Coordinates of C-alpha atoms (C1' of nucleotides) in Angstrom, one line a residue:
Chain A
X230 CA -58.8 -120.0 -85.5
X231 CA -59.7 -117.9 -88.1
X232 CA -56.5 -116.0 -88.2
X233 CA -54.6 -118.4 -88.1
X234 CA -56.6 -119.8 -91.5
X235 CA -55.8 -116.1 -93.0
X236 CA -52.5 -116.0 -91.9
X237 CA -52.2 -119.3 -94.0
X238 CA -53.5 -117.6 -97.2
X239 CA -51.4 -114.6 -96.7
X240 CA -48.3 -116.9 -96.5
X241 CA -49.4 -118.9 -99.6
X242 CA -50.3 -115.7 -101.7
X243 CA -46.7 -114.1 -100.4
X244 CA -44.9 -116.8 -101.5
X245 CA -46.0 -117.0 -104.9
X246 CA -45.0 -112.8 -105.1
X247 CA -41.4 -113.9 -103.9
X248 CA -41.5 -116.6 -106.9
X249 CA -41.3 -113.8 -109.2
X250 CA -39.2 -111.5 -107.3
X251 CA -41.7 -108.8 -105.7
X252 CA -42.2 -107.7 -102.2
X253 CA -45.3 -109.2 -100.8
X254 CA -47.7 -107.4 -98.4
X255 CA -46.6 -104.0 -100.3
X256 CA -47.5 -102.4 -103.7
X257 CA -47.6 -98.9 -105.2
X258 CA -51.0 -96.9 -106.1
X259 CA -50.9 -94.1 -108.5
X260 CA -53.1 -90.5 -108.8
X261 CA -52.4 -90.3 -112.4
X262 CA -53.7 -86.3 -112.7
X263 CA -54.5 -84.6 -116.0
X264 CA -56.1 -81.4 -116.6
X265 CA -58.8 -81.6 -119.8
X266 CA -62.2 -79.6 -120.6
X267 CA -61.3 -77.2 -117.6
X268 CA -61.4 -80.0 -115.1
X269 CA -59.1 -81.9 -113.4
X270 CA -59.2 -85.8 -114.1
X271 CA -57.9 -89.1 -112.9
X272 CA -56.9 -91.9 -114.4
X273 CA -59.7 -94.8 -113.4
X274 CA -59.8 -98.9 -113.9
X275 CA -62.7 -101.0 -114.1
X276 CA -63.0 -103.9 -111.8
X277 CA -64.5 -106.5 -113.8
X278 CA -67.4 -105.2 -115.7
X279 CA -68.7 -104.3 -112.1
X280 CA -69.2 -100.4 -112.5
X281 CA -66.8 -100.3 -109.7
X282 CA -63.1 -98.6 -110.2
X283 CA -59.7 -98.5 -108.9
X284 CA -56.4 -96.8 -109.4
X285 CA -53.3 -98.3 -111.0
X286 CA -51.1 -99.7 -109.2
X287 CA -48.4 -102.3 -108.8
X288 CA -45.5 -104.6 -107.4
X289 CA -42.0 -104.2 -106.4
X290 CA -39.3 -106.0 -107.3
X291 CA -36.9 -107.3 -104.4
X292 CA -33.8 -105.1 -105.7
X293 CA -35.8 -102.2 -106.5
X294 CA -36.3 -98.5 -105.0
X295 CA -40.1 -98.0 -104.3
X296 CA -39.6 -94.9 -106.1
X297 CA -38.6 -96.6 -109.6
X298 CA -41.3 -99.2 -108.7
X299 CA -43.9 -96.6 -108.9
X300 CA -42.5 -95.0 -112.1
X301 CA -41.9 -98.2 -113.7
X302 CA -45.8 -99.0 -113.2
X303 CA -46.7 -95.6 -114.4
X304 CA -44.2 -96.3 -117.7
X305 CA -45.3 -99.7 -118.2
X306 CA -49.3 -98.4 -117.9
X307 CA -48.7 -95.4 -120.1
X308 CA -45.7 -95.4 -122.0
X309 CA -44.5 -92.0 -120.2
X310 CA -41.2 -91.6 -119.2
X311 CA -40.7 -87.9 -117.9
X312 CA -43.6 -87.7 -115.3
X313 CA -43.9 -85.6 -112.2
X314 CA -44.7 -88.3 -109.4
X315 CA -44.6 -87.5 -105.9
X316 CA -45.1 -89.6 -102.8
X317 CA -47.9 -88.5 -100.6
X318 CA -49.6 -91.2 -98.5
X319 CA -49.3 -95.1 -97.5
X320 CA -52.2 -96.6 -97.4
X321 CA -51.9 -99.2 -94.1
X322 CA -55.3 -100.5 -92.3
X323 CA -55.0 -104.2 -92.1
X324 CA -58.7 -104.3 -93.7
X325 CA -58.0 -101.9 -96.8
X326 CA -58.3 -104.4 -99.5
X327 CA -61.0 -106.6 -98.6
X328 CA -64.0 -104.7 -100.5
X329 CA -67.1 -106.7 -100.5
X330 CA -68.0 -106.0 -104.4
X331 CA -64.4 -107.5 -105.1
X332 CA -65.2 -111.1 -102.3
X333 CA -68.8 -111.2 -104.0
X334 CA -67.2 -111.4 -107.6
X335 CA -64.3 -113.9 -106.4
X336 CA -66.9 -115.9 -105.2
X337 CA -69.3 -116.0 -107.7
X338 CA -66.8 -116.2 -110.6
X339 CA -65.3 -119.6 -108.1
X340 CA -62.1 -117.9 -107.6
X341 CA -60.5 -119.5 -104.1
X342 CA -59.1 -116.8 -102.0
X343 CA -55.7 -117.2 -103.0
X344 CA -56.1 -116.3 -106.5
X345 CA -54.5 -113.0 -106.7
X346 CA -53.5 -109.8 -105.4
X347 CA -57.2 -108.8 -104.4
X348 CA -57.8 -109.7 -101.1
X349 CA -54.9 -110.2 -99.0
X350 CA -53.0 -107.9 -96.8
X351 CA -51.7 -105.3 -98.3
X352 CA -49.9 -101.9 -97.4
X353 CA -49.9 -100.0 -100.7
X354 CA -47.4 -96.6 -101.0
X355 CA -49.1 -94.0 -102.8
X356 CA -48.3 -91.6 -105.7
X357 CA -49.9 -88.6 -107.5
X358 CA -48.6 -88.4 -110.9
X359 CA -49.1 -85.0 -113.0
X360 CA -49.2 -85.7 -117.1
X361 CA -50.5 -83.5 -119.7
X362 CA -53.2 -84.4 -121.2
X363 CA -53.5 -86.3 -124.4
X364 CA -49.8 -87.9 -123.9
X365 CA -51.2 -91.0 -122.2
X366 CA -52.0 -93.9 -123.9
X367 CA -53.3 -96.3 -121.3
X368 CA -53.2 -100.0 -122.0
X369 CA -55.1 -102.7 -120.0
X370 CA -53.5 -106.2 -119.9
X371 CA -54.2 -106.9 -116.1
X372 CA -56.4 -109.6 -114.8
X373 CA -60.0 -108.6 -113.4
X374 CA -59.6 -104.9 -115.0
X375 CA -62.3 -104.1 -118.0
X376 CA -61.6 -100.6 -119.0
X377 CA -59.9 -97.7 -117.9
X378 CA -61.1 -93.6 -118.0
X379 CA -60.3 -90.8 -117.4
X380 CA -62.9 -88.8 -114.7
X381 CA -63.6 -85.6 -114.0
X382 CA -62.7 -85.4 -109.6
X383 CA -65.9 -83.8 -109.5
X384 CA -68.1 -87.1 -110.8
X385 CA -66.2 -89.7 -109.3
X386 CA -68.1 -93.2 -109.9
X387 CA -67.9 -95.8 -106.8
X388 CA -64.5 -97.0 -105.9
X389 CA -63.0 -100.0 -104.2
X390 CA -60.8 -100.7 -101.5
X391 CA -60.0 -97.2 -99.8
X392 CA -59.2 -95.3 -102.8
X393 CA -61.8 -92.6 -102.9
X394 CA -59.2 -91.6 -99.3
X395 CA -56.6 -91.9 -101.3
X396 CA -57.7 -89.5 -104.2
X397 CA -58.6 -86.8 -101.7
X398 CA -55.3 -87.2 -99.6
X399 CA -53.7 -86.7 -103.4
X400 CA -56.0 -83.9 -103.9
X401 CA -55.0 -82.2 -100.5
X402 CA -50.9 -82.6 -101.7
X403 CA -51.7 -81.3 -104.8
X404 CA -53.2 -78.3 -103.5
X405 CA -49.9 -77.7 -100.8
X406 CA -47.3 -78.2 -103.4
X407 CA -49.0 -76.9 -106.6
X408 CA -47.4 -73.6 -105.7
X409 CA -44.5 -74.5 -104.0
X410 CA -43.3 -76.5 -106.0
X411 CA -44.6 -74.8 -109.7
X412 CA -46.3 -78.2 -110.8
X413 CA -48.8 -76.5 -113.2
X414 CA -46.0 -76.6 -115.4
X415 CA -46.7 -80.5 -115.4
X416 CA -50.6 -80.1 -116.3
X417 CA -50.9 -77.8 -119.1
X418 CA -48.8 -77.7 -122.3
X419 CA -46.9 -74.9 -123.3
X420 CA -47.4 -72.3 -124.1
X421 CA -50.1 -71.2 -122.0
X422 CA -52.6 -67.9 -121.8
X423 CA -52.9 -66.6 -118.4
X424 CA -56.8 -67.7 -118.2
X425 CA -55.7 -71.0 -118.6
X426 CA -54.1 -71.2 -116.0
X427 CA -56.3 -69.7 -113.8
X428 CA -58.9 -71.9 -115.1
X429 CA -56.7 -74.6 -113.8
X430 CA -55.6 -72.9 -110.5
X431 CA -59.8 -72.6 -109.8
X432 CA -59.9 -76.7 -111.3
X433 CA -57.7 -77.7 -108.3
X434 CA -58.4 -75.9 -105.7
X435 CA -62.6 -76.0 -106.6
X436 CA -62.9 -71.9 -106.3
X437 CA -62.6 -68.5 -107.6
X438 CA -59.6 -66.3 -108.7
X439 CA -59.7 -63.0 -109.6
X440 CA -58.9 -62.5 -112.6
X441 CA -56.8 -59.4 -112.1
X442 CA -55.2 -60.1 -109.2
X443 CA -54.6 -63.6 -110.1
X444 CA -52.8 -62.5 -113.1
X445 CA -50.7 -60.2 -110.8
X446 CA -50.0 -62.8 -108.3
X447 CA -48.2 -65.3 -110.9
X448 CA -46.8 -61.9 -112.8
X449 CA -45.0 -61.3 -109.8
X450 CA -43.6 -64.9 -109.2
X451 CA -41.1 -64.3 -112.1
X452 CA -41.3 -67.7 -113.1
X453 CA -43.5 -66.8 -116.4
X454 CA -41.8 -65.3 -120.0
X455 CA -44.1 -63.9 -122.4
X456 CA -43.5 -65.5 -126.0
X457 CA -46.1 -63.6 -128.3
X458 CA -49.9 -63.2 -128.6
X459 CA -52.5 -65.6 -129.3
X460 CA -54.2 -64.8 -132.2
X461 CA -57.7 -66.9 -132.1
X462 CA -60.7 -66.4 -133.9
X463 CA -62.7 -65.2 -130.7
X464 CA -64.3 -61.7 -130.4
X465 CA -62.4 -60.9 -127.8
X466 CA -58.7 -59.1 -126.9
X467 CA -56.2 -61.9 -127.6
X468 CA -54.7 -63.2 -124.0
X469 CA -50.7 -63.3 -124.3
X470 CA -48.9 -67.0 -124.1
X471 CA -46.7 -67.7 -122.1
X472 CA -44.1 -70.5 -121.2
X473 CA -42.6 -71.5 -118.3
X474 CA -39.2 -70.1 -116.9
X475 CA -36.7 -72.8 -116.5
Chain V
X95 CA -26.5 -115.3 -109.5
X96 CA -25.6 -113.0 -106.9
X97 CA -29.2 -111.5 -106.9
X98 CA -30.6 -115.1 -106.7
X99 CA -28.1 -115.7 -103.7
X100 CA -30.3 -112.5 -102.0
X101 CA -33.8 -113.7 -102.9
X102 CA -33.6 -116.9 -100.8
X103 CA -32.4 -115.1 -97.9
X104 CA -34.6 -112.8 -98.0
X105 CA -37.2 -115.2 -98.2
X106 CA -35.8 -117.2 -95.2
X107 CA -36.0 -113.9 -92.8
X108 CA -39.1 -113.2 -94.1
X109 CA -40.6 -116.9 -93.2
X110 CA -38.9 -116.3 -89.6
X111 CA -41.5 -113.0 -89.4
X112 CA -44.6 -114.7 -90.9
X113 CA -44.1 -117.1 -88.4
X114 CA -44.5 -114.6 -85.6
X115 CA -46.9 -113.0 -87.7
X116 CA -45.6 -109.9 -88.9
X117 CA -45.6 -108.3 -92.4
X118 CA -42.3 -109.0 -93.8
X119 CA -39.9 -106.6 -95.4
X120 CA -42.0 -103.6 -93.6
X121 CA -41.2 -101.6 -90.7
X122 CA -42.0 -98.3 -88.6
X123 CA -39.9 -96.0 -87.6
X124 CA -40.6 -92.9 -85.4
X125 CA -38.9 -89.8 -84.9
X126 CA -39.4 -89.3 -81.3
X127 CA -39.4 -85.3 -80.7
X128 CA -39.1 -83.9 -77.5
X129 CA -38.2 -79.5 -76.3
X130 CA -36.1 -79.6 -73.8
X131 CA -33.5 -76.9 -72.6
X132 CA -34.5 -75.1 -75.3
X133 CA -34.1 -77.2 -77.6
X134 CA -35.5 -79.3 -80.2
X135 CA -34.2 -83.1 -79.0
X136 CA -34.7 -86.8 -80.9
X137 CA -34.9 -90.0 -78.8
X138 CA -32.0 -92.1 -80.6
X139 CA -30.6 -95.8 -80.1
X140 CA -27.1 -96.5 -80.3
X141 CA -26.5 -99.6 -81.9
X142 CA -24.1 -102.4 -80.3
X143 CA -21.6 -100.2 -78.4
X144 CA -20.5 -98.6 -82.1
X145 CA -20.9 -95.1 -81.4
X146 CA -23.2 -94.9 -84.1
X147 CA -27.2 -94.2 -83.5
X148 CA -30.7 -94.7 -85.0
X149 CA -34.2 -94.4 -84.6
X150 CA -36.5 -96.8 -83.0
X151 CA -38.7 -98.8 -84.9
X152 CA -40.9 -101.8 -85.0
X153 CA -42.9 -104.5 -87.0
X154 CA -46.1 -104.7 -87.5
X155 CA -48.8 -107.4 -87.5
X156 CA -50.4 -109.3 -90.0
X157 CA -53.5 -108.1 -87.9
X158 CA -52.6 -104.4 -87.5
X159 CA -52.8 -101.5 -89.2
X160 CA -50.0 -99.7 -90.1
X161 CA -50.5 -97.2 -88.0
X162 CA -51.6 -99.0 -84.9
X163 CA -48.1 -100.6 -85.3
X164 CA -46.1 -97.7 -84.5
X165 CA -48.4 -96.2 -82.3
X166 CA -47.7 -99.6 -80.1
X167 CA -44.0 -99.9 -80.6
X168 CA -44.1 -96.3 -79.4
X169 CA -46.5 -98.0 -76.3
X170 CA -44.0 -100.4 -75.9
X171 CA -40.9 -98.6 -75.6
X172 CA -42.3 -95.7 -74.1
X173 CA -45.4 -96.0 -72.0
X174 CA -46.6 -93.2 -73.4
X175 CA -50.5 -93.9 -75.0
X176 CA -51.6 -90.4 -75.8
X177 CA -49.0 -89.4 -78.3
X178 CA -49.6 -86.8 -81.5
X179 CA -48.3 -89.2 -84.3
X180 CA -47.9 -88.5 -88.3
X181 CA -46.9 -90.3 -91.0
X182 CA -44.8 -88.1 -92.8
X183 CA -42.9 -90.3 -95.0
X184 CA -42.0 -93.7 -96.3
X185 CA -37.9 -94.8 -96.7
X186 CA -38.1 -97.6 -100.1
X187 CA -34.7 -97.5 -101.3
X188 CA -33.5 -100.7 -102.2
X189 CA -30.5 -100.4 -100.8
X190 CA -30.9 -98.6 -97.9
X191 CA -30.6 -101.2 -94.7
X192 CA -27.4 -102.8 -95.9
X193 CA -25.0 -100.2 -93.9
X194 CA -21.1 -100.8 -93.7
X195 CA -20.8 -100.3 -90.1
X196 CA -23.9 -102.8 -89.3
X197 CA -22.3 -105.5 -92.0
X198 CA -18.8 -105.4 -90.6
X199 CA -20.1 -106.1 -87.2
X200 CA -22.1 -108.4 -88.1
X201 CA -19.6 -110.2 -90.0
X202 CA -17.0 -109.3 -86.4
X203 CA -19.2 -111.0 -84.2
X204 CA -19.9 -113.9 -86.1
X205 CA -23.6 -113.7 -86.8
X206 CA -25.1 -114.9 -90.3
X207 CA -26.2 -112.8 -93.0
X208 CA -29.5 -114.1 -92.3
X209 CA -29.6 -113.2 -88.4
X210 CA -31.7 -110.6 -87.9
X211 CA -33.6 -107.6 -89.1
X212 CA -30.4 -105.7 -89.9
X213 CA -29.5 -106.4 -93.5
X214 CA -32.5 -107.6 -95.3
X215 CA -34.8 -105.7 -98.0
X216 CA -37.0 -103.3 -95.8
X217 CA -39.4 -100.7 -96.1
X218 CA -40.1 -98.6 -93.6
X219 CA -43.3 -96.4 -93.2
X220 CA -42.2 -93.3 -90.9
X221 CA -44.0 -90.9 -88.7
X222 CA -42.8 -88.0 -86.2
X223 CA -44.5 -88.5 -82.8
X224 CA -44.3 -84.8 -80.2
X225 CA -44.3 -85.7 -76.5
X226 CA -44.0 -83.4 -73.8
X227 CA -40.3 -83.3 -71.9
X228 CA -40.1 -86.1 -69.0
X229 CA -42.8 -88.0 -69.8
X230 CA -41.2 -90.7 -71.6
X231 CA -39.5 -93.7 -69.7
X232 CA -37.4 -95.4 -72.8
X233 CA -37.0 -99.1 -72.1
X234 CA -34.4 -101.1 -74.0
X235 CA -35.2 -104.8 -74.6
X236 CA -34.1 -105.2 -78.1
X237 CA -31.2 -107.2 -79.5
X238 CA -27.8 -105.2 -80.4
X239 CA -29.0 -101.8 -79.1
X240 CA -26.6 -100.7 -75.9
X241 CA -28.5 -97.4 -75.1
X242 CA -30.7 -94.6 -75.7
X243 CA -30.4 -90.6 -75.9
X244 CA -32.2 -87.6 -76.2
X245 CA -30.4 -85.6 -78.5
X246 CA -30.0 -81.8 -79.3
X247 CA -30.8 -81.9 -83.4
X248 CA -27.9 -79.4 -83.7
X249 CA -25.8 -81.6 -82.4
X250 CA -26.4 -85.3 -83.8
X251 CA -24.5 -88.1 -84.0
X252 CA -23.3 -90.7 -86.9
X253 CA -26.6 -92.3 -87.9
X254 CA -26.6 -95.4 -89.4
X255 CA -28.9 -96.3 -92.8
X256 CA -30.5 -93.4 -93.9
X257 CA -31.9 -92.8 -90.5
X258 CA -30.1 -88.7 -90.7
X259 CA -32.5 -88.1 -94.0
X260 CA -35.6 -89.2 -92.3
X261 CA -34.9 -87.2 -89.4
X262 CA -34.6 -83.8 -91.6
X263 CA -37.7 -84.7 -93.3
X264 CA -39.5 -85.1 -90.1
X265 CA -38.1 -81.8 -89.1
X266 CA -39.3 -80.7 -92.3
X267 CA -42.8 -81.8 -91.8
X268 CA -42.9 -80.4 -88.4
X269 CA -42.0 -77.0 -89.7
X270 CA -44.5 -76.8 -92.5
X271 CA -47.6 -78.7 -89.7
X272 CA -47.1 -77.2 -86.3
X273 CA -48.5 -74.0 -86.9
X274 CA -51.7 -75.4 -89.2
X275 CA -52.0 -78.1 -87.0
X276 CA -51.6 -76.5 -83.7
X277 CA -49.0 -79.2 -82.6
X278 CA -46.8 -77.0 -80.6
X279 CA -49.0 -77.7 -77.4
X280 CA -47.7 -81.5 -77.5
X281 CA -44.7 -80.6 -77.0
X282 CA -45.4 -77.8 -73.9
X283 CA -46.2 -78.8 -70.6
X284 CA -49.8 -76.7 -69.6
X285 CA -49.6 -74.0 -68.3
X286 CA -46.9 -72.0 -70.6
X287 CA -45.7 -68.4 -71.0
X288 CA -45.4 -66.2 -74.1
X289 CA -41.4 -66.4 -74.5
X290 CA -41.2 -69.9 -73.5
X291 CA -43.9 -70.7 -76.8
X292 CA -41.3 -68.5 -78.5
X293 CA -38.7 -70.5 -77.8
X294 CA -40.0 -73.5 -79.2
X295 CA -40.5 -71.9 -82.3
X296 CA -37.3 -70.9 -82.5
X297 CA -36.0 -73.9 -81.7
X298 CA -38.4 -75.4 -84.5
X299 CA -37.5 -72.9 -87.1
X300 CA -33.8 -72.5 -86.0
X301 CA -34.2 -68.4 -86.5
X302 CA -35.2 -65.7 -84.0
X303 CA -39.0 -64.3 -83.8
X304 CA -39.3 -60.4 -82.9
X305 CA -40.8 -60.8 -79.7
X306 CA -43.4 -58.1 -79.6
X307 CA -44.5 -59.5 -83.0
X308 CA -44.6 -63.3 -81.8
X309 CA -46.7 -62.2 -79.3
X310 CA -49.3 -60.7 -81.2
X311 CA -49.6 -63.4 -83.7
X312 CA -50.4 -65.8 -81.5
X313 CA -52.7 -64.5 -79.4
X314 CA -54.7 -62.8 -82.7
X315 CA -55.3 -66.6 -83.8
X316 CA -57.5 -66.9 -80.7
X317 CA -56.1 -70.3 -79.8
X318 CA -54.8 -69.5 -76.1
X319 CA -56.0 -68.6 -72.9
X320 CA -54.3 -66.6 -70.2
X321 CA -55.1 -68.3 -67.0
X322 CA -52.8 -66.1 -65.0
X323 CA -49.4 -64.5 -64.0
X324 CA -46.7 -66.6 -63.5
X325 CA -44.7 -65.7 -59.7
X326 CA -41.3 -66.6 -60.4
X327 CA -38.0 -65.0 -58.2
X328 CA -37.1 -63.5 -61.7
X329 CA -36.0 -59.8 -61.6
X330 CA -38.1 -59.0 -64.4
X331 CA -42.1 -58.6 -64.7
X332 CA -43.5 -61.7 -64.6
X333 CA -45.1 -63.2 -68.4
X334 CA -48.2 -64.5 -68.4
X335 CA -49.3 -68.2 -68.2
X336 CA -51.1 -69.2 -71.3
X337 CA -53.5 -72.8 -72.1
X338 CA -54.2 -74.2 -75.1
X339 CA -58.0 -73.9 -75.9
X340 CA -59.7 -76.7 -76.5
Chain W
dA293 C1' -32.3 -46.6 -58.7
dC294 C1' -31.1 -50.0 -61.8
dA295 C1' -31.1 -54.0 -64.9
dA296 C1' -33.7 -57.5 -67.0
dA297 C1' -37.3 -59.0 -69.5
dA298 C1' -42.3 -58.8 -70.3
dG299 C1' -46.2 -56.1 -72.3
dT300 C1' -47.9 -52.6 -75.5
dG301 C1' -47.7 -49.0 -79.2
dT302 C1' -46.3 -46.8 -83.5
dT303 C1' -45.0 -46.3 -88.1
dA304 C1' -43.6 -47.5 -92.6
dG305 C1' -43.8 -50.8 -96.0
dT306 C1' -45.8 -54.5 -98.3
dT307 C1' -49.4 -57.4 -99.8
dC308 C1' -54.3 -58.6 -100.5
dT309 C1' -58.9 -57.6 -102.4
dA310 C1' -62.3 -55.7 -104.8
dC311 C1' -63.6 -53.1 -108.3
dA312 C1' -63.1 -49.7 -112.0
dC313 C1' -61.5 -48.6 -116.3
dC314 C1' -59.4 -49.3 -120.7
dC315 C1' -58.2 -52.1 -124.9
dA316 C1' -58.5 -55.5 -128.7
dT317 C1' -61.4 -58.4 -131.5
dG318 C1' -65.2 -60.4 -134.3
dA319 C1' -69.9 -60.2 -135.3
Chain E
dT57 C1' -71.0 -50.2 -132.4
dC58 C1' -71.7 -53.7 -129.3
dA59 C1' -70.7 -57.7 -126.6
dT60 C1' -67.0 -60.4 -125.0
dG61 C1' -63.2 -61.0 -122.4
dG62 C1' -58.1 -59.8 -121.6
dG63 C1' -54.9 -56.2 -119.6
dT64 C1' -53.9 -52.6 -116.2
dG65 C1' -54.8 -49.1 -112.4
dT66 C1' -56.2 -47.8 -107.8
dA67 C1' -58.0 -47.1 -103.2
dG68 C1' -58.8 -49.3 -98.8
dA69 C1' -58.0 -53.0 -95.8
dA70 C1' -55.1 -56.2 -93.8
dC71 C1' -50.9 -57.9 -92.7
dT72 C1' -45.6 -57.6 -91.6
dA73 C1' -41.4 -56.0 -89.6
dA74 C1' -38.7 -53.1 -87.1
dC75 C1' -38.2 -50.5 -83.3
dA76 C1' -39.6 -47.4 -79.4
dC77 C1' -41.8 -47.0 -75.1
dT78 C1' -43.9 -48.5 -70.8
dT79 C1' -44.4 -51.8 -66.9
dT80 C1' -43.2 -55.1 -63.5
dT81 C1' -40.0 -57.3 -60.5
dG82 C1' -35.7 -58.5 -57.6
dT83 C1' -31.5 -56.8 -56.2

DNA sequence: ACAAAAGTGTTAGTTCTACACCCATGA
DNA sequence: TCATGGGTGTAGAACTAACACTTTTGT
């Protein structure tokens, strides 16, 4: 009885996503990471004036790659072209996306259940996305989002759906493949002193490096060229800069 | 035009799978490893008597997470219920179920571009599942597949789609989890001995292990317990037998 | 006794870790 | 000249890799 009434939304809300040429059932969701004030942020939307956030995400098209669907969201939302994005997770219980904040707003706003993309099925393929920071302008012109900010991972506000999961599944990647696969290089802007990246190194991965040794550790990598000194107004020894070996 | 063409069959196969309530334009796939004869082996399907292969998959329900889904197609074409399964990847390219071989005997036998699941838009969400040798009973019910194999990885045949890419991520995967996640003792039958855990590793890794080195890295991590010697008619000394601690 | 293959030991080399020491800079 | 913080050195521990030696077993 009751499923078969869902099913009967679900088909209605699907066919109104093959209207414009989209996949129904299936978005994209995107960790957009940036590194500011010593932290490591994420890119966060507003539901509705509710105090409750989300991550981007979007649709894709019938005759497009999930992979360009996910950059094209990210390009449309920030104007970036050249970002580091990285599959890492699909989201997939059949209850994910009904939240009760989001039902409770539908229903007192007098939304019908088949009003958008909220609250039907949905598998969502998810992304973290490294950017450095102050290159993103976000703009909003979404239905049902208010604002968008950047957090610190460390004062998260309440999220929706499952994407708190999500974050921390991004968080875990970004910790296996940081090294691996050099993407500091995608966080902080060139050049660099070594204690910034430390600072970032201890951002991710919420500890401690020492100092010496953690300076030896990338030293050794031979992925680093030395391009001068910076000369700041600090009383202290000037920290070399450094750039990134192609 | 041509693109138009596509968007109403696609939206005809997908109507045939909400009506048997599925998620349309979504699948599983599973990459089915087993160790046998030393050697690292994938369950394949052969598809209509073509010589070429691929890996099972399944649909999943409107009702159903994503990853009940392929843990019951694995059910259902294995018995198996107790089976070590992880998402490891998800296959979006928009291309990427429209293979030549597929289309020209589709177009052979007479069947409609709109026949099946072959040749639509498809996403599929794709996990590695271990089982231990001999347990598994495959069962073929499904239209156009003429058999099933357990194949030696070093030895594969023509897959069709990009089935060959997800199988070297999985392998990939596998590599970088088994030894973090302890998954080597799904595919080992209880009790085991020292070289035969070597083996597996080697067959894993494809490269040797010192022996006398193996041995002691395993057994410093505290993971195993020797529950005996094993008796065997082998003109050597006999290894011990080894269990996984719980 | 011998071959085969398992268990154990040894040694040199490398890497990790903590900490000490020195250096440059501005107040 | 002092505090701050970056750069470099070093000794001990831990880990790695290669190889030698010993033990068990069936023929």
């Amino acid at each position: 009885m009751d499923t078969d009434k869902n099913h009967e939304i679900n088909l209605q809300a699907s066919e109104k996503q093959y209207s414009k040429n989209l996949l129904p059932s299936l978005s994209v969701n995107s960790v957009l990471f940036s590194y500011h004030n010593e932290a490591l942020n994420v890119l966060l939307l507003e539901f509705a004036e509710t105090d409750y956030f989300m991550l981007p995400g979007g649709f894709i098209k019938n005759d497009e790659d999930v992979d360009e669907a996910a950059l094209r969201s990210l390009k449309e939302r920030t104007g970036l072209n050249n970002i580091y994005l990285e599959q890492f997770y699909v989201a997939g219980k059949a209850g994910r996306t009904s939240d009760p904040v989001v039902l409770e707003y539908l229903e007192k706003e007098g939304y019908t259940t088949t009003a958008g993309w909220l609250n039907q099925r949905n598998v969502s393929v998810c992304y973290f996305a490294l950017v450095s920071e102050k290159r993103v302008k976000p703009e909003i012109k979404e239905n049902f989002i208010s604002e968008y900010k950047w957090t610190d991972l460390q004062k998260l506000p309440q999220l929706l759906f499952d994407h708190y999961d999500i974050i921390q599944k991004a968080i875990s990647r970004l910790q296996a493949d940081i090294d691996q696969k050099l993407l500091f290089h995608n966080l902080l802007s060139e050049p660099f002193t070594m204690p910034e990246l430390r600072k970032l190194y201890e951002a991710v991965f919420q500890k401690q490096f020492t100092r010496s040794n953690f300076q030896r550790k990338m030293l050794k990598r031979n992925i680093l060229v030395r391009v001068g000194k910076k000369l700041e107004g600090r009383a202290n020894k000037a920290p070399y800069l450094y750039k990134f070996k192609k």
